[in-house]
CSV table of C-alpha atoms in Angstrom, one decimal:
chain,number,residue,atom,x,y,z
A,1,MET,CA,-0.1,-0.1,-0.1
A,2,THR,CA,1.6,3.0,-1.4
A,3,GLU,CA,1.4,6.2,1.2
A,4,ARG,CA,-0.4,8.9,0.2
A,5,GLY,CA,1.5,12.5,-1.1
A,6,ALA,CA,0.3,15.6,1.5
A,7,SER,CA,-2.0,18.0,-1.2
A,8,PRO,CA,-2.1,21.8,-0.5
A,9,GLU,CA,-5.6,21.2,-0.2
A,10,ASP,CA,-4.8,19.0,3.0
A,11,PRO,CA,-6.7,20.8,6.2
A,12,TRP,CA,-3.3,19.7,8.4
A,13,VAL,CA,-1.0,21.6,5.6
A,14,LYS,CA,-3.0,24.8,6.0
A,15,VAL,CA,-2.7,24.5,9.8
A,16,GLU,CA,1.0,23.4,9.7
A,17,TYR,CA,1.7,26.3,7.4
A,18,ALA,CA,-0.4,29.0,9.3
A,19,TYR,CA,1.8,28.2,12.6
A,20,SER,CA,5.5,28.0,10.8
A,21,ASP,CA,4.5,31.8,9.5
A,22,ASN,CA,6.4,33.9,11.9
A,23,SER,CA,4.0,37.3,11.4
A,24,LEU,CA,0.9,35.1,12.7
A,25,ASP,CA,3.1,33.9,15.7
A,26,PRO,CA,1.1,35.4,18.3
A,27,ASP,CA,4.0,34.4,20.4
A,28,ASP,CA,6.7,36.8,18.3
A,29,GLU,CA,4.0,39.5,18.9
A,30,ASP,CA,4.3,39.2,22.6
A,31,SER,CA,7.8,39.0,22.8
A,32,ASP,CA,7.9,42.0,20.7
A,33,TYR,CA,5.8,44.1,23.2
A,34,HIS,CA,7.7,43.3,26.0
A,35,ARG,CA,11.2,44.1,25.0
A,36,GLU,CA,9.5,47.1,24.1
A,37,SER,CA,7.9,47.8,27.7
A,38,TYR,CA,11.7,46.5,28.8
A,39,LYS,CA,13.6,49.2,26.9
A,40,GLU,CA,11.1,51.9,28.4
A,41,SER,CA,11.3,50.6,32.1
A,42,TYR,CA,14.9,50.8,31.7
A,43,LYS,CA,15.4,54.5,30.2
A,44,ASP,CA,12.9,55.6,32.7
A,45,ARG,CA,15.3,53.8,35.3
A,46,ARG,CA,18.6,55.4,33.9
A,47,ARG,CA,16.1,59.0,33.6
A,48,ARG,CA,15.4,58.9,37.4
A,49,ALA,CA,18.6,57.9,38.8
A,50,HIS,CA,20.5,60.2,37.1
A,51,THR,CA,17.9,62.4,38.4
A,52,GLN,CA,18.1,62.1,41.7
A,53,ALA,CA,22.2,62.0,41.3
A,54,GLU,CA,21.6,65.4,40.2
A,55,GLN,CA,19.5,66.5,43.2
A,56,LYS,CA,22.0,64.8,45.8
A,57,ARG,CA,25.2,66.8,44.2
A,58,ARG,CA,22.7,70.0,44.1
A,59,ASP,CA,22.1,69.3,47.7
A,60,ALA,CA,25.5,68.6,49.0
A,61,ILE,CA,26.3,71.6,47.4
A,62,LYS,CA,23.9,73.9,49.3
A,63,ARG,CA,24.7,72.6,52.3
A,64,GLY,CA,28.5,73.4,51.9
A,65,TYR,CA,27.9,77.1,51.5
A,66,ASP,CA,25.2,76.7,54.2
A,67,ASP,CA,27.7,75.2,56.3
A,68,LEU,CA,30.4,78.3,55.2
A,69,GLN,CA,28.0,80.8,55.9
A,70,THR,CA,27.4,79.1,58.9
A,71,ILE,CA,31.3,78.9,59.9
A,72,VAL,CA,33.0,82.0,58.0
A,73,PRO,CA,32.2,84.8,60.4
A,74,THR,CA,32.4,87.6,57.3
A,75,CYS,CA,29.5,85.7,56.3
A,76,GLN,CA,27.0,86.3,58.9
A,77,GLN,CA,27.5,90.3,59.6
A,78,GLN,CA,25.0,92.2,57.6
A,79,ASP,CA,26.0,93.6,54.3
A,80,PHE,CA,24.5,96.8,54.0
A,81,SER,CA,25.3,97.2,49.9
A,82,ILE,CA,22.8,94.3,49.5
A,83,GLY,CA,20.0,94.7,52.7
A,84,SER,CA,18.7,92.0,53.8
A,85,GLN,CA,18.7,89.8,50.1
A,86,LYS,CA,20.3,86.3,50.4
A,87,LEU,CA,24.1,86.4,50.1
A,88,SER,CA,24.8,85.0,46.9
A,89,LYS,CA,27.7,81.7,46.1
A,90,ALA,CA,30.4,84.0,44.8
A,91,ILE,CA,30.1,86.8,47.7
A,92,VAL,CA,30.1,83.8,50.5
A,93,LEU,CA,33.4,82.7,48.2
A,94,GLN,CA,34.8,85.1,48.3
A,95,LYS,CA,34.4,86.2,51.9
A,96,THR,CA,35.3,82.4,53.0
A,97,ILE,CA,38.8,83.4,51.0
A,98,ASP,CA,39.1,86.9,52.6
A,99,TYR,CA,38.7,85.4,56.0
A,100,ILE,CA,40.9,82.3,55.0
A,101,GLN,CA,43.7,84.8,54.4
A,102,PHE,CA,43.0,86.7,57.5
A,103,LEU,CA,43.6,83.6,59.1
A,104,HIS,CA,46.9,83.1,57.7
A,105,LYS,CA,48.1,86.3,58.6
A,106,GLU,CA,47.2,85.6,62.0
A,107,LYS,CA,48.7,82.6,62.6
A,108,LYS,CA,51.8,83.9,61.0
A,109,LYS,CA,52.1,86.8,63.6
A,110,GLN,CA,51.0,84.5,66.4
A,111,GLU,CA,54.4,82.0,65.6
A,112,GLU,CA,56.4,85.3,65.0
A,113,GLU,CA,55.5,86.4,68.3
A,114,VAL,CA,55.3,82.6,70.2
A,115,SER,CA,59.3,82.8,68.6
A,116,THR,CA,59.9,86.4,70.3
A,117,LEU,CA,59.1,85.3,73.8
A,118,ARG,CA,61.0,81.8,73.5
A,119,LYS,CA,63.9,84.2,72.9
A,120,ASP,CA,63.2,86.6,75.9
A,121,VAL,CA,62.7,83.7,77.5
A,122,MET,CA,66.3,82.6,76.7
A,123,ALA,CA,67.7,86.0,77.6
A,124,LEU,CA,65.9,85.7,81.0
A,125,LYS,CA,67.5,82.3,81.7
A,126,ILE,CA,71.2,83.9,81.0
A,127,MET,CA,70.6,86.4,83.2
A,128,LYS,CA,69.0,84.4,86.2
A,129,VAL,CA,71.9,82.2,85.8
A,130,ASN,CA,74.9,85.7,85.8
A,131,TYR,CA,72.9,86.9,88.9
A,132,GLU,CA,73.3,83.5,90.7
A,133,GLN,CA,76.6,83.0,90.0
A,134,ILE,CA,77.2,86.9,91.0
A,135,VAL,CA,75.1,86.4,94.5
A,136,LYS,CA,76.9,82.9,94.6
A,137,ALA,CA,80.1,84.6,94.9
A,138,HIS,CA,79.1,88.0,97.2
A,139,GLN,CA,78.1,85.2,99.5
A,140,ASP,CA,81.5,83.1,99.4
A,141,ASN,CA,83.2,86.1,99.9
A,142,PRO,CA,81.3,88.9,101.5
A,143,HIS,CA,83.7,91.3,102.5
A,144,GLU,CA,86.6,90.8,100.1
A,145,GLY,CA,87.6,94.0,98.9
A,146,GLU,CA,85.9,96.0,101.3
A,147,ASP,CA,89.0,97.7,102.5
A,148,GLN,CA,90.8,98.1,99.1
A,149,VAL,CA,88.0,100.5,97.8
A,150,SER,CA,85.9,103.3,98.6
A,151,ASP,CA,82.0,103.2,98.1
A,152,GLN,CA,82.4,106.8,95.7
A,153,VAL,CA,85.0,104.7,93.3
A,154,LYS,CA,81.8,101.6,93.7
A,155,PHE,CA,79.4,104.0,92.6
A,156,ASN,CA,81.3,105.8,90.0
A,157,VAL,CA,81.7,102.0,88.3
A,158,PHE,CA,78.1,101.7,88.9
A,159,GLN,CA,77.4,105.1,87.3
A,160,GLY,CA,79.6,104.5,84.5
A,161,ILE,CA,78.1,101.1,83.6
A,162,MET,CA,74.5,102.3,84.4
A,163,ASP,CA,75.3,105.4,81.4
A,164,SER,CA,76.5,103.2,79.4
A,165,LEU,CA,73.4,100.9,79.3
A,166,PHE,CA,71.2,104.1,79.5
A,167,GLN,CA,72.9,104.8,76.1
A,168,SER,CA,72.4,101.7,73.6
A,169,PHE,CA,68.7,101.4,75.6
A,170,ASN,CA,67.8,105.4,75.0
A,171,ALA,CA,68.8,104.4,71.3
A,172,SER,CA,66.9,101.5,71.0
A,173,ILE,CA,63.6,101.8,72.7
A,174,SER,CA,60.0,103.3,71.7
A,175,MET,CA,57.9,104.4,73.4
A,176,ALA,CA,54.7,104.3,70.3
A,177,SER,CA,52.5,102.0,72.2
A,178,PHE,CA,53.2,100.2,76.0
A,179,GLN,CA,53.4,96.9,73.8
A,180,GLU,CA,56.0,98.1,71.4
A,181,LEU,CA,58.1,99.0,74.3
A,182,SER,CA,57.4,96.2,76.0
A,183,ALA,CA,59.2,94.1,73.1
A,184,CYS,CA,62.0,96.7,72.5
A,185,VAL,CA,63.1,96.1,76.1
A,186,PHE,CA,63.2,92.5,76.0
A,187,SER,CA,65.3,92.6,71.9
A,188,TRP,CA,67.0,95.8,74.0
A,189,ILE,CA,68.3,93.2,76.9
A,190,GLU,CA,68.6,90.7,74.7
A,191,GLU,CA,71.2,92.4,72.3
A,192,HIS,CA,73.1,94.4,74.8
A,193,CYS,CA,73.0,92.5,78.3
A,194,LYS,CA,74.6,89.6,76.9
A,195,PRO,CA,77.5,88.7,79.5
A,196,GLN,CA,79.8,89.7,76.6
A,197,THR,CA,78.5,92.9,76.2
A,198,LEU,CA,78.5,93.6,79.8
A,199,ARG,CA,81.7,92.4,80.8
A,200,GLU,CA,82.9,94.8,77.6
A,201,ILE,CA,81.1,97.9,79.3
A,202,VAL,CA,82.8,96.8,82.8
A,203,ILE,CA,85.9,96.0,81.6
A,204,SER,CA,85.7,99.8,79.6
A,205,VAL,CA,84.7,101.4,83.1
A,206,LEU,CA,87.2,100.8,85.1
A,207,HIS,CA,90.0,101.0,82.4
A,208,GLN,CA,88.4,104.3,82.8
A,209,LEU,CA,88.7,104.7,86.6
A,210,LYS,CA,92.2,103.6,86.6
A,211,ASN,CA,92.7,106.5,83.8
A,212,GLN,CA,91.4,109.2,86.7
A,213,LEU,CA,92.4,107.4,90.2
A,214,TYR,CA,96.4,107.0,88.3
């Protein structure tokens, strides 16, 4: 028995042809719809993420400017040129820059004052050591030289030393303000009251008195 060939008129062949046509496949239409929906959803998610990121960036910048206005004192002072208007970002940044520069100058000034005070402390320590040595020497020999040198000679020596010191003191000290006077005094002590300088002054005064007496 021979098999009958399939005829185009066969209804089963028609059904097979119908399902083999992609344009008539309902599954493909649903797939295209889902792909388009996915694309739209992905674009929306990217757009929302970008919008949120941009909003966060703007919020962070705004918080930064608000913090600057709180921290910088000059931003809190009323500027009569703009009245009660809110400070612009440019003004906030400029006031911040000016304040930072002011702080740098103050820091440098304080460092210089600290350096000067350290020098003054060092000078005072040297003077303290010298005076302690003088006191100790006097305590060890309280009556040494009393019978050989008169009180007048002692006074002349003292007067000569003080006159020499006063000349340098008068030339070095400024009386413009108490603060400047204090700074000049310490600088003068450090410069003109060093052991070597005082020794040279005393030797010079003694030579002068020796020439006067003998």
